């Protein structure tokens, strides 16, 4: 039976090269004809005779030489396309998107604004709608809130932008109250009154703030005091004053907190520094088994409330970078009812495409049983609920360049209520030559509303074509994710016998039951109780599957990745279990963390075998591990 995923990747052996080459050539020629037919009456600016001169040929030769040098050097690249690669969050690329990206680059559209990218800006906004629907958000422009998604260069920038939007919207009511007081004009029917305190205003939810900002806009254009209020409001906002002056006026904001799980990606520290919020105000909540739940969050928020520290945003992670675990987003949503006001962002840079497994062709959420029939364990009830709750987040980061299988340079931010973008609108008369339009067409001037400026339209084309060929639902894109999760289950099921295979030399443990498609393993040589020694052994083991600069990649059998889990990420029970399984002293540890081999199981052919009668790549990897552990122990 034909593998349904086979037509969609170039393949470890370049199996689809014929299609790839032919289509690319056809589309490159098509592009050249487009150039020629633009104004065929014009003389070509490059004289044909020149093309036969020595200087000209020399130019071509130098180009060719350098390109060959480049591609020769690139042969030492990491072979992330291959099922022998189980390392970082990258794999073979989806062929439709790859071709779309290569070909669109020839047209070089800049998605900063529709004037310079009339086609690909539309594609980017459509990709945003596709992602928003996948997350369960409404994209109906006739109903508030209407979601909007757009592409970024990656997850880091999407996270930066989310925090920027959170700050903008959460502090807006405070500025409005200051402006109304200064002008002596109060906008009717909004929850901002002369007596409103900072704390009351900070308890307003995102939709309330954004509805308020719409009413204020109407007042500012319709009321005789409007222009004066508008000027005062602009002057009173944090965007104008800067955080230091704003906090002088609102002293409770001096230690404005952003709450993240201890497993959060390091980009959150960068975001805090960048926005002037201070990395020291990133409140990292301890997690039990690398998952944040409602109780942990609630305890952290209660503590901050006692300290009278307002919370700007809470971040949940849907797919932690190091362990692939998913936070209980539904519980975070629930906690927001008791601690109203915070901006809820979900960092789903890694797990963002998993919801394709949960959505039918109409975008409806499938019941857990319907998803479960393709798997042995996935999805747990908790994971199903966490997925359903993504729609309630104020913003979500999704990385197409991870589980969306497109080339790097494609992250995405989806906001549940696009009105928030109006609050960050930035004018630039040379780019945005007409005033913002009133209806939803205005977001086509993307650069006016998003953090980045010039943006590759080619990335939008790649995502768009992929999502058209494989719509973001269970029966299409979901099949790729299903394969990945099934591979993970396969490896997890293999662990008990792998433990036996390793028993003469070492002990093995899975520190966290995987929630999806990333699994970590910890190894300790027999007889060792020292955490530090186990970690040193793990490092040596990892070196056998790490890229060594200067060494041909063909010498490696497998590629992996690694991380270290701090012991305080492990709950007491987990810690005791892992200590017992590995026979390690975790009560009086001589190191802070435990070294882990980390496997992102993205490649769709990990369960295929390298040859007839040979075991699958996953199985071969297990054999490889046993051989390496044996060799390391015996050489010690
Ligand atoms: C959860 C999470 N957030 C953010 C990022 C940052 O994404 P990028 O590397 O695309 O900037 C990553 C990257 O691995 C991630 O796993």
XYZ file of C-alpha atoms and ligand atoms in Angstrom:
652
model
C 0.000 0.000 0.000
C 1.315 3.438 -0.884
C 2.394 5.443 2.094
C -0.020 8.426 2.098
C 2.764 10.772 3.232
C 5.223 9.664 0.537
C 4.327 12.236 -2.138
C 4.786 15.166 0.208
C 8.514 15.092 1.083
C 11.658 15.145 -1.041
C 12.579 11.978 0.852
C 15.688 10.692 2.611
C 16.997 9.359 -0.700
C 15.562 12.209 -2.768
C 12.890 9.752 -3.946
C 10.670 12.559 -5.212
C 13.513 14.294 -6.988
C 12.002 13.748 -10.398
C 8.876 15.645 -9.434
C 10.872 18.223 -7.501
C 13.308 18.962 -10.321
C 10.707 18.985 -13.046
C 8.312 21.204 -11.148
C 11.051 23.567 -10.047
C 12.442 23.845 -13.568
C 8.975 24.417 -14.949
C 8.267 27.132 -12.397
C 11.668 28.778 -12.808
C 11.120 28.908 -16.572
C 7.649 30.195 -15.973
C 9.140 32.974 -13.879
C 11.652 33.864 -16.591
C 8.874 34.031 -19.198
C 6.997 36.307 -16.847
C 10.022 38.632 -16.817
C 10.332 38.504 -20.592
C 6.684 39.202 -21.157
C 6.526 42.141 -18.804
C 7.539 44.653 -21.475
C 8.744 42.532 -24.376
C 9.141 45.649 -26.508
C 12.037 46.838 -24.301
C 15.593 45.976 -25.336
C 17.217 43.651 -22.761
C 19.426 45.924 -20.592
C 22.151 43.261 -20.625
C 23.611 43.139 -24.104
C 23.634 39.630 -25.586
C 27.090 40.208 -27.110
C 28.500 41.016 -23.705
C 27.635 37.518 -22.590
C 30.452 36.101 -24.731
C 33.190 38.379 -23.465
C 35.948 37.136 -21.228
C 35.038 39.493 -18.382
C 31.459 38.299 -18.463
C 32.403 34.625 -18.506
C 34.813 35.305 -15.700
C 31.941 36.738 -13.630
C 29.874 33.635 -14.240
C 32.813 31.365 -13.489
C 33.486 33.096 -10.183
C 29.840 32.765 -9.246
C 29.829 29.096 -10.151
C 33.043 28.484 -8.252
C 31.736 30.117 -5.087
C 28.462 28.239 -5.323
C 30.333 24.970 -5.622
C 32.459 25.926 -2.639
C 29.276 26.657 -0.729
C 27.531 23.430 -1.608
C 30.698 21.467 -0.901
C 30.828 23.024 2.574
C 27.123 22.401 3.056
C 27.766 18.668 2.726
C 28.945 18.902 6.333
C 25.440 20.114 7.312
C 23.322 18.196 9.744
C 21.278 15.642 7.765
C 18.040 16.621 9.462
C 15.982 15.231 6.563
C 16.927 11.652 7.403
C 15.269 9.135 9.751
C 18.678 8.713 11.381
C 18.142 12.223 12.742
C 16.227 12.315 16.050
C 17.738 15.494 17.406
C 16.349 19.020 17.339
C 12.996 20.323 16.174
C 13.625 19.928 12.468
C 13.101 17.233 9.876
C 12.557 16.788 6.155
C 10.524 19.636 4.646
C 7.127 19.386 3.050
C 7.719 19.470 -0.690
C 4.767 21.708 -1.645
C 5.953 24.434 0.736
C 9.593 24.003 -0.191
C 8.884 24.502 -3.887
C 6.525 27.376 -3.104
C 9.204 29.084 -1.047
C 11.978 28.617 -3.613
C 9.810 29.837 -6.452
C 8.239 32.748 -4.587
C 11.719 33.957 -3.649
C 12.251 34.672 -7.356
C 9.407 37.180 -7.145
C 10.840 38.504 -3.844
C 7.659 39.927 -2.303
C 7.982 41.935 0.917
C 4.994 41.336 3.155
C 5.372 44.608 4.977
C 2.504 46.016 2.952
C 0.200 44.988 0.138
C 1.628 47.616 -2.263
C 4.856 45.631 -2.575
C 3.358 42.183 -2.067
C -0.180 42.201 -3.451
C -0.406 38.413 -3.546
C 1.599 37.128 -0.620
C 0.135 39.524 1.976
C -3.232 37.970 1.175
C -1.652 34.535 1.536
C -0.146 35.476 4.894
C -3.488 36.675 6.223
C -5.098 33.475 4.953
C -2.392 31.414 6.686
C -3.235 33.389 9.822
C -6.897 32.419 9.430
C -5.982 28.776 8.830
C -3.891 28.706 12.001
C -6.555 30.529 14.023
C -9.236 28.061 12.898
C -6.910 25.183 13.794
C -6.699 26.663 17.299
C -10.497 26.909 17.441
C -10.689 30.709 17.235
C -13.334 32.594 15.271
C -12.181 34.388 12.138
C -15.582 35.781 11.233
C -14.995 39.500 10.581
C -18.640 40.230 11.366
C -18.339 39.041 14.929
C -16.166 40.257 17.770
C -13.703 38.976 18.711
C -12.239 38.047 15.352
C -8.815 36.393 15.383
C -5.852 37.371 13.240
C -2.617 35.518 12.673
C 0.524 36.599 10.903
C 3.988 35.250 10.339
C 7.133 36.199 12.203
C 10.734 35.154 11.725
C 10.286 32.544 14.459
C 8.887 31.685 17.853
C 11.152 34.096 19.698
C 9.802 37.130 17.866
C 6.222 35.863 18.155
C 6.709 35.658 21.923
C 8.235 39.161 22.001
C 5.312 40.481 20.081
C 2.762 38.770 22.318
C 4.268 40.412 25.366
C 4.364 43.770 23.604
C 0.660 43.472 22.763
C -0.113 42.348 26.310
C 1.628 45.396 27.735
C -0.100 47.691 25.287
C -3.605 46.490 26.014
C -3.292 45.895 29.764
C -1.934 49.378 30.470
C -4.267 51.168 28.076
C -7.140 51.705 30.604
C -4.729 53.314 33.063
C -3.574 55.786 30.451
C -7.170 56.436 29.461
C -8.158 57.255 33.022
C -5.196 59.651 33.317
C -6.099 61.298 29.996
C -9.799 61.658 30.855
C -8.847 63.202 34.199
C -6.410 65.617 32.535
C -8.942 66.765 29.928
C -11.965 66.533 32.214
C -13.882 64.501 29.631
C -15.129 60.999 30.450
C -16.197 58.596 27.735
C -19.697 57.282 28.492
C -20.528 53.556 28.924
C -17.043 52.304 29.613
C -15.659 50.972 32.900
C -13.240 53.894 33.324
C -14.497 56.460 35.820
C -12.929 59.242 37.873
C -12.672 56.891 40.842
C -11.293 53.831 38.999
C -8.199 52.492 40.724
C -5.216 50.981 38.922
C -6.059 47.599 40.373
C -9.652 47.742 39.095
C -8.466 48.769 35.657
C -5.858 46.014 35.597
C -8.597 43.473 36.322
C -10.331 44.197 33.003
C -10.116 41.361 30.500
C -8.598 41.748 27.031
C -11.964 41.867 25.249
C -13.290 44.523 27.627
C -10.231 46.683 27.042
C -10.444 46.293 23.288
C -14.183 47.028 23.188
C -13.421 50.103 25.288
C -10.724 51.248 22.888
C -13.256 51.060 20.037
C -15.719 53.219 21.961
C -12.971 55.689 22.773
C -12.062 55.871 19.065
C -15.692 56.687 18.229
C -15.787 59.334 20.973
C -12.523 60.858 19.778
C -13.820 61.289 16.249
C -17.431 62.226 17.116
C -17.334 64.377 20.264
C -16.179 68.005 20.335
C -13.751 67.090 23.158
C -12.560 64.088 21.159
C -9.401 65.487 19.555
C -8.227 66.886 22.885
C -8.827 63.571 24.602
C -7.096 61.691 21.799
C -3.980 63.851 22.154
C -3.998 63.451 25.947
C -4.462 59.698 25.657
C -1.587 59.342 23.192
C 0.608 61.359 25.552
C -0.396 59.301 28.609
C 0.251 55.864 27.174
C 3.249 53.753 28.087
C 4.196 53.676 24.411
C 4.735 57.446 24.569
C 6.019 57.895 28.111
C 8.261 54.875 28.387
C 7.965 52.371 31.175
C 9.969 54.323 33.742
C 7.764 57.428 33.632
C 4.603 55.354 33.346
C 5.594 53.398 36.440
C 6.337 56.661 38.278
C 2.720 57.579 37.690
C 1.532 54.079 38.596
C 3.919 52.824 41.264
C 2.301 49.372 41.529
C 3.694 48.672 38.057
C 7.292 48.958 39.189
C 7.416 45.209 39.653
C 4.980 44.151 36.977
C 5.201 40.369 36.809
C 5.017 37.963 33.907
C 4.330 34.431 35.052
C 5.790 31.460 33.194
C 6.304 27.807 34.037
C 9.844 26.845 35.037
C 10.042 24.978 31.729
C 9.538 28.136 29.646
C 11.776 28.754 26.646
C 14.681 31.150 27.178
C 13.125 33.591 24.709
C 10.930 34.796 27.591
C 13.970 36.178 29.392
C 14.968 38.007 26.221
C 11.445 39.387 25.822
C 11.448 40.781 29.370
C 14.782 42.477 28.790
C 13.741 43.824 25.432
C 10.523 45.391 26.703
C 12.235 46.920 29.705
C 10.185 44.783 32.065
C 13.309 43.212 33.522
C 14.180 39.525 33.438
C 14.010 39.606 37.240
C 10.261 40.153 36.971
C 9.749 36.929 35.078
C 8.162 34.790 37.762
C 9.020 31.195 37.115
C 6.484 28.806 38.628
C 7.801 25.433 39.767
C 6.338 22.522 37.856
C 5.808 18.998 39.026
C 6.565 16.757 36.109
C 7.446 19.484 33.620
C 3.776 20.517 33.304
C 2.139 23.615 34.725
C -1.285 23.052 36.209
C -3.958 25.303 37.668
C -3.035 24.681 41.296
C 0.608 25.677 40.774
C -0.419 28.782 38.865
C -3.037 29.730 41.438
C -0.536 29.453 44.286
C 1.912 31.667 42.376
C -0.752 34.275 41.590
C -1.950 34.300 45.192
C 1.625 34.963 46.303
C 1.961 37.865 43.874
C -1.364 39.263 45.011
C -0.142 39.228 48.607
C 2.949 41.135 47.496
C 0.646 43.562 45.629
C 2.435 42.838 42.387
C 0.176 43.110 39.328
C 0.486 40.390 36.706
C 0.855 41.492 33.119
C 0.635 38.075 31.500
C 0.621 34.379 32.199
C 2.286 32.057 29.730
C 1.354 28.422 29.275
C 3.532 26.164 27.157
C 1.904 23.758 24.735
C 4.922 21.600 23.982
C 7.945 22.405 26.125
C 11.196 22.795 24.234
C 13.141 20.299 26.238
C 10.590 17.683 27.230
C 7.637 18.081 24.842
C 5.212 18.251 27.767
C 1.973 20.251 27.509
C 0.717 22.571 30.237
C -2.906 22.276 31.363
C -4.118 25.266 29.355
C -7.767 24.611 30.374
C -6.816 25.026 34.027
C -4.945 28.248 33.279
C -8.097 29.547 31.578
C -10.087 28.603 34.638
C -7.694 30.336 37.020
C -8.108 33.521 34.974
C -11.684 33.708 36.273
C -10.429 33.983 39.843
C -7.502 36.244 38.996
C -9.068 38.343 36.254
C -7.229 40.574 33.886
C -3.991 38.838 32.987
C -3.191 38.325 29.321
C -3.030 34.600 28.657
C -0.462 33.667 26.072
C 0.199 30.102 24.977
C 3.663 29.383 23.670
C 2.869 26.596 21.233
C 5.990 27.175 19.139
C 6.611 23.439 19.287
C 3.162 21.881 19.727
C 1.220 24.406 17.647
C 0.338 22.006 14.815
C -0.787 19.180 17.117
C -4.353 20.566 17.123
C -4.631 19.382 13.500
C -5.101 15.941 15.062
C -8.122 17.219 16.971
C -10.011 19.102 14.247
C -12.338 17.644 11.645
C -12.654 19.033 8.104
C -15.143 21.657 9.299
C -12.861 22.851 12.054
C -14.909 21.225 14.821
C -13.136 19.660 17.766
C -13.180 15.862 17.612
C -14.123 13.958 20.754
C -11.195 12.367 22.517
C -12.241 8.825 21.471
C -12.140 9.795 17.795
C -8.570 11.055 18.128
C -7.562 8.182 20.349
C -8.382 5.420 17.873
C -5.109 5.994 15.989
C -2.954 5.683 19.110
C -2.221 3.536 22.122
C -2.060 6.307 24.729
C -2.491 9.658 23.023
C -4.259 11.917 23.781
C -4.769 11.892 27.520
C -7.970 13.541 28.720
C -5.801 16.375 30.011
C -4.164 16.900 26.618
C -7.561 16.872 24.913
C -8.853 19.520 27.296
C -5.681 21.593 26.987
C -6.087 21.544 23.200
C -9.738 22.586 23.387
C -8.753 25.501 25.622
C -6.264 27.003 23.145
C -9.164 28.957 21.679
C -9.504 30.847 24.981
C -5.963 32.192 25.003
C -5.457 35.852 24.136
C -2.543 34.972 21.888
C -0.739 31.855 20.720
C 2.720 31.353 19.207
C 2.885 28.618 16.560
C 6.033 27.807 14.598
C 5.450 26.603 11.041
C 9.227 26.042 10.829
C 8.919 23.317 13.450
C 5.938 20.962 13.191
C 4.696 22.816 10.107
C 7.668 21.351 8.168
C 8.538 24.582 6.301
C 12.030 26.088 5.970
C 13.369 28.218 8.822
C 12.232 31.785 9.083
C 8.549 31.056 9.721
C 7.009 31.521 13.133
C 3.498 32.838 13.714
C 1.528 34.798 16.251
C -2.232 34.395 16.420
C -4.259 36.888 18.462
C -7.811 35.979 19.478
C -8.990 39.572 19.117
C -7.359 41.420 16.240
C -8.427 44.778 17.706
C -5.349 44.620 19.892
C -3.255 45.357 16.815
C -4.894 48.770 16.524
C -3.273 49.728 19.810
C 0.241 49.302 18.410
C -0.399 50.896 15.038
C 2.676 52.720 13.762
C 2.542 55.203 10.899
C 5.295 55.599 8.277
C 4.161 57.798 5.403
C 6.672 56.398 2.916
C 5.420 52.832 3.414
C 1.781 53.246 4.345
C 0.739 55.784 1.789
C -2.961 55.869 2.612
C -4.643 56.235 6.001
C -5.777 53.021 7.688
C -8.953 51.676 6.176
C -11.936 51.332 8.439
C -12.844 47.724 7.747
C -10.743 44.595 8.144
C -8.869 45.420 4.939
C -6.656 47.688 6.994
C -4.648 44.755 8.361
C -3.279 44.232 4.863
C -0.838 46.986 5.755
C 0.800 44.395 7.995
C 3.919 46.404 8.817
C 1.750 49.029 10.482
C 0.507 46.495 13.045
C 3.251 43.964 13.650
C 6.661 44.053 15.294
C 8.757 43.303 12.249
C 9.158 45.410 9.117
C 10.240 43.786 5.861
C 9.089 40.186 5.824
C 9.517 37.400 3.278
C 6.351 36.800 1.305
C 8.000 33.516 0.305
C 7.501 32.148 3.841
C 3.792 32.947 3.615
C 3.599 31.218 0.243
C 5.285 28.115 1.684
C 2.825 27.839 4.570
C -0.146 28.634 2.372
C 0.632 26.011 -0.258
C 1.309 23.380 2.410
C -1.960 24.164 4.144
C -3.846 24.008 0.844
C -2.344 20.657 -0.134
C -2.721 19.319 3.411
C -5.476 21.259 5.214
C -4.985 21.645 8.938
C -7.301 18.864 10.039
C -7.195 15.316 11.294
C -7.446 13.693 7.859
C -4.789 15.759 6.134
C -2.021 17.565 7.989
C -2.988 15.574 11.065
C -1.652 12.422 9.389
C 1.879 13.759 9.592
C 1.481 14.571 13.263
C -0.170 11.190 13.857
C 2.852 9.424 12.406
C 5.113 11.424 14.671
C 3.103 10.671 17.825
C 2.839 6.985 16.863
C 6.619 6.815 16.503
C 6.924 8.249 19.982
C 4.529 5.637 21.361
C 6.544 2.973 19.576
C 9.742 4.124 21.264
C 8.020 4.365 24.655
C 6.696 0.812 24.257
C 10.204 -0.352 23.439
C 11.656 1.082 26.648
C 10.918 -1.907 28.969
C 12.816 -4.302 26.683
C 15.501 -1.682 26.068
C 16.017 -1.602 29.813
C 16.581 -5.358 29.732
C 18.963 -5.087 26.778
C 20.969 -2.475 28.675
C 20.780 -4.247 32.034
C 24.304 -5.782 31.927
C 25.818 -2.282 31.696
C 23.380 0.437 32.694
C 19.967 1.525 33.894
C 17.483 3.554 31.890
C 14.556 5.811 32.778
C 11.951 7.925 30.989
C 11.786 10.974 33.219
C 8.449 12.216 31.855
C 5.704 10.294 30.151
C 5.567 12.078 26.774
C 2.457 14.098 25.985
C 3.065 14.024 22.255
C 6.101 13.352 20.071
C 9.203 14.248 22.057
C 10.751 11.791 24.460
C 13.736 12.015 26.780
C 15.782 9.179 28.237
C 18.225 9.140 31.154
C 21.008 6.550 31.496
C 23.199 5.604 34.442
C 25.964 2.994 34.373
C 25.450 0.110 36.791
C 26.898 0.601 40.239
C 27.074 4.403 40.011
C 25.065 6.454 42.508
C 26.569 9.861 41.766
C 24.453 12.227 39.705
C 27.535 14.050 38.481
C 29.117 10.826 37.230
C 25.846 9.795 35.538
C 25.734 13.169 33.793
C 29.339 12.839 32.642
C 28.505 9.399 31.251
C 25.439 10.853 29.494
C 27.609 13.536 27.900
C 30.029 10.928 26.568
C 27.133 8.893 25.221
C 25.711 11.971 23.532
C 29.034 12.712 21.849
C 28.555 9.543 19.808
C 25.476 11.113 18.221
C 26.483 14.764 18.124
C 27.749 16.745 15.152
C 31.548 17.036 15.300
C 32.843 19.971 13.255
C 35.384 18.697 10.789
C 34.085 15.128 10.889
C 32.073 13.865 7.885
C 28.451 13.389 8.929
C 28.427 10.004 7.184
C 30.549 8.641 10.024
C 27.626 9.042 12.391
C 25.012 6.346 12.680
C 22.441 8.530 14.420
C 22.034 12.137 15.469
C 20.355 13.107 18.710
C 20.056 16.094 21.023
C 20.336 16.512 24.758
C 19.267 18.640 27.695
C 19.509 18.750 31.450
C 16.444 18.728 33.643
C 16.950 20.726 36.848
C 16.031 18.516 39.801
C 13.551 21.109 41.015
C 11.492 20.595 37.843
C 10.724 17.147 39.175
C 8.030 16.653 41.785
C 8.944 14.608 44.881
C 7.294 11.440 43.570
C 8.859 11.756 40.118
C 12.249 12.424 41.582
C 12.015 9.376 43.835
C 10.862 7.184 40.931
C 13.689 8.335 38.651
C 16.229 7.938 41.473
C 14.962 4.404 42.078
C 14.936 3.449 38.386
C 18.445 4.762 37.813
C 19.723 3.764 41.256
C 20.950 7.338 41.703
C 21.284 9.298 44.888
C 18.774 12.105 44.319
C 18.272 12.864 48.035
C 21.772 14.225 48.579
C 22.580 14.987 44.933
C 26.053 16.111 43.848
C 24.663 17.963 40.812
C 21.702 20.288 40.164
C 20.180 18.479 37.251
C 19.944 15.235 35.363
C 21.397 14.904 31.850
C 18.921 13.608 29.283
C 19.065 12.318 25.747
C 16.324 14.201 23.932
C 14.543 12.832 20.876
C 12.220 14.845 18.668
C 10.506 12.237 16.567
C 9.385 14.273 13.584
C 10.608 12.266 10.625
C 7.715 10.305 9.090
C 10.000 7.350 8.237
C 11.411 6.546 11.648
C 9.387 3.345 11.685
C 10.540 2.338 8.209
C 13.596 0.122 7.927
C 16.879 0.825 6.129
C 16.706 -2.492 4.241
C 14.630 -5.639 3.693
C 14.416 -7.726 6.849
C 16.210 -5.059 8.835
C 14.708 -3.485 11.945
C 13.139 -0.030 11.815
C 15.209 3.104 12.390
C 13.736 3.400 15.877
C 14.722 -0.167 16.585
C 18.143 0.366 15.021
C 18.562 3.397 17.271
C 17.832 1.227 20.322
C 20.475 -1.281 19.173
C 22.860 1.619 18.601
C 22.255 2.873 22.152
C 22.964 -0.552 23.607
C 26.209 -0.847 21.609
C 27.374 2.604 22.605
C 26.549 2.139 26.286
C 28.304 -1.235 26.326
C 31.392 0.228 24.624
C 31.536 3.207 26.976
C 31.107 1.104 30.110
C 33.649 -1.469 28.990
C 36.201 1.179 28.035
C 35.885 2.973 31.399
C 8.345 26.516 23.338
C 9.246 27.346 22.467
N 9.070 28.667 22.423
C 9.840 29.469 21.660
C 10.838 28.935 20.888
C 11.693 29.850 20.046
O 11.452 29.629 18.704
P 12.494 30.110 17.570
O 13.727 29.295 17.776
O 11.743 29.811 16.320
O 12.722 31.548 17.765
C 11.058 27.552 20.900
C 12.143 26.961 20.102
O 12.507 25.833 20.233
C 10.224 26.732 21.695
O 10.385 25.413 21.744
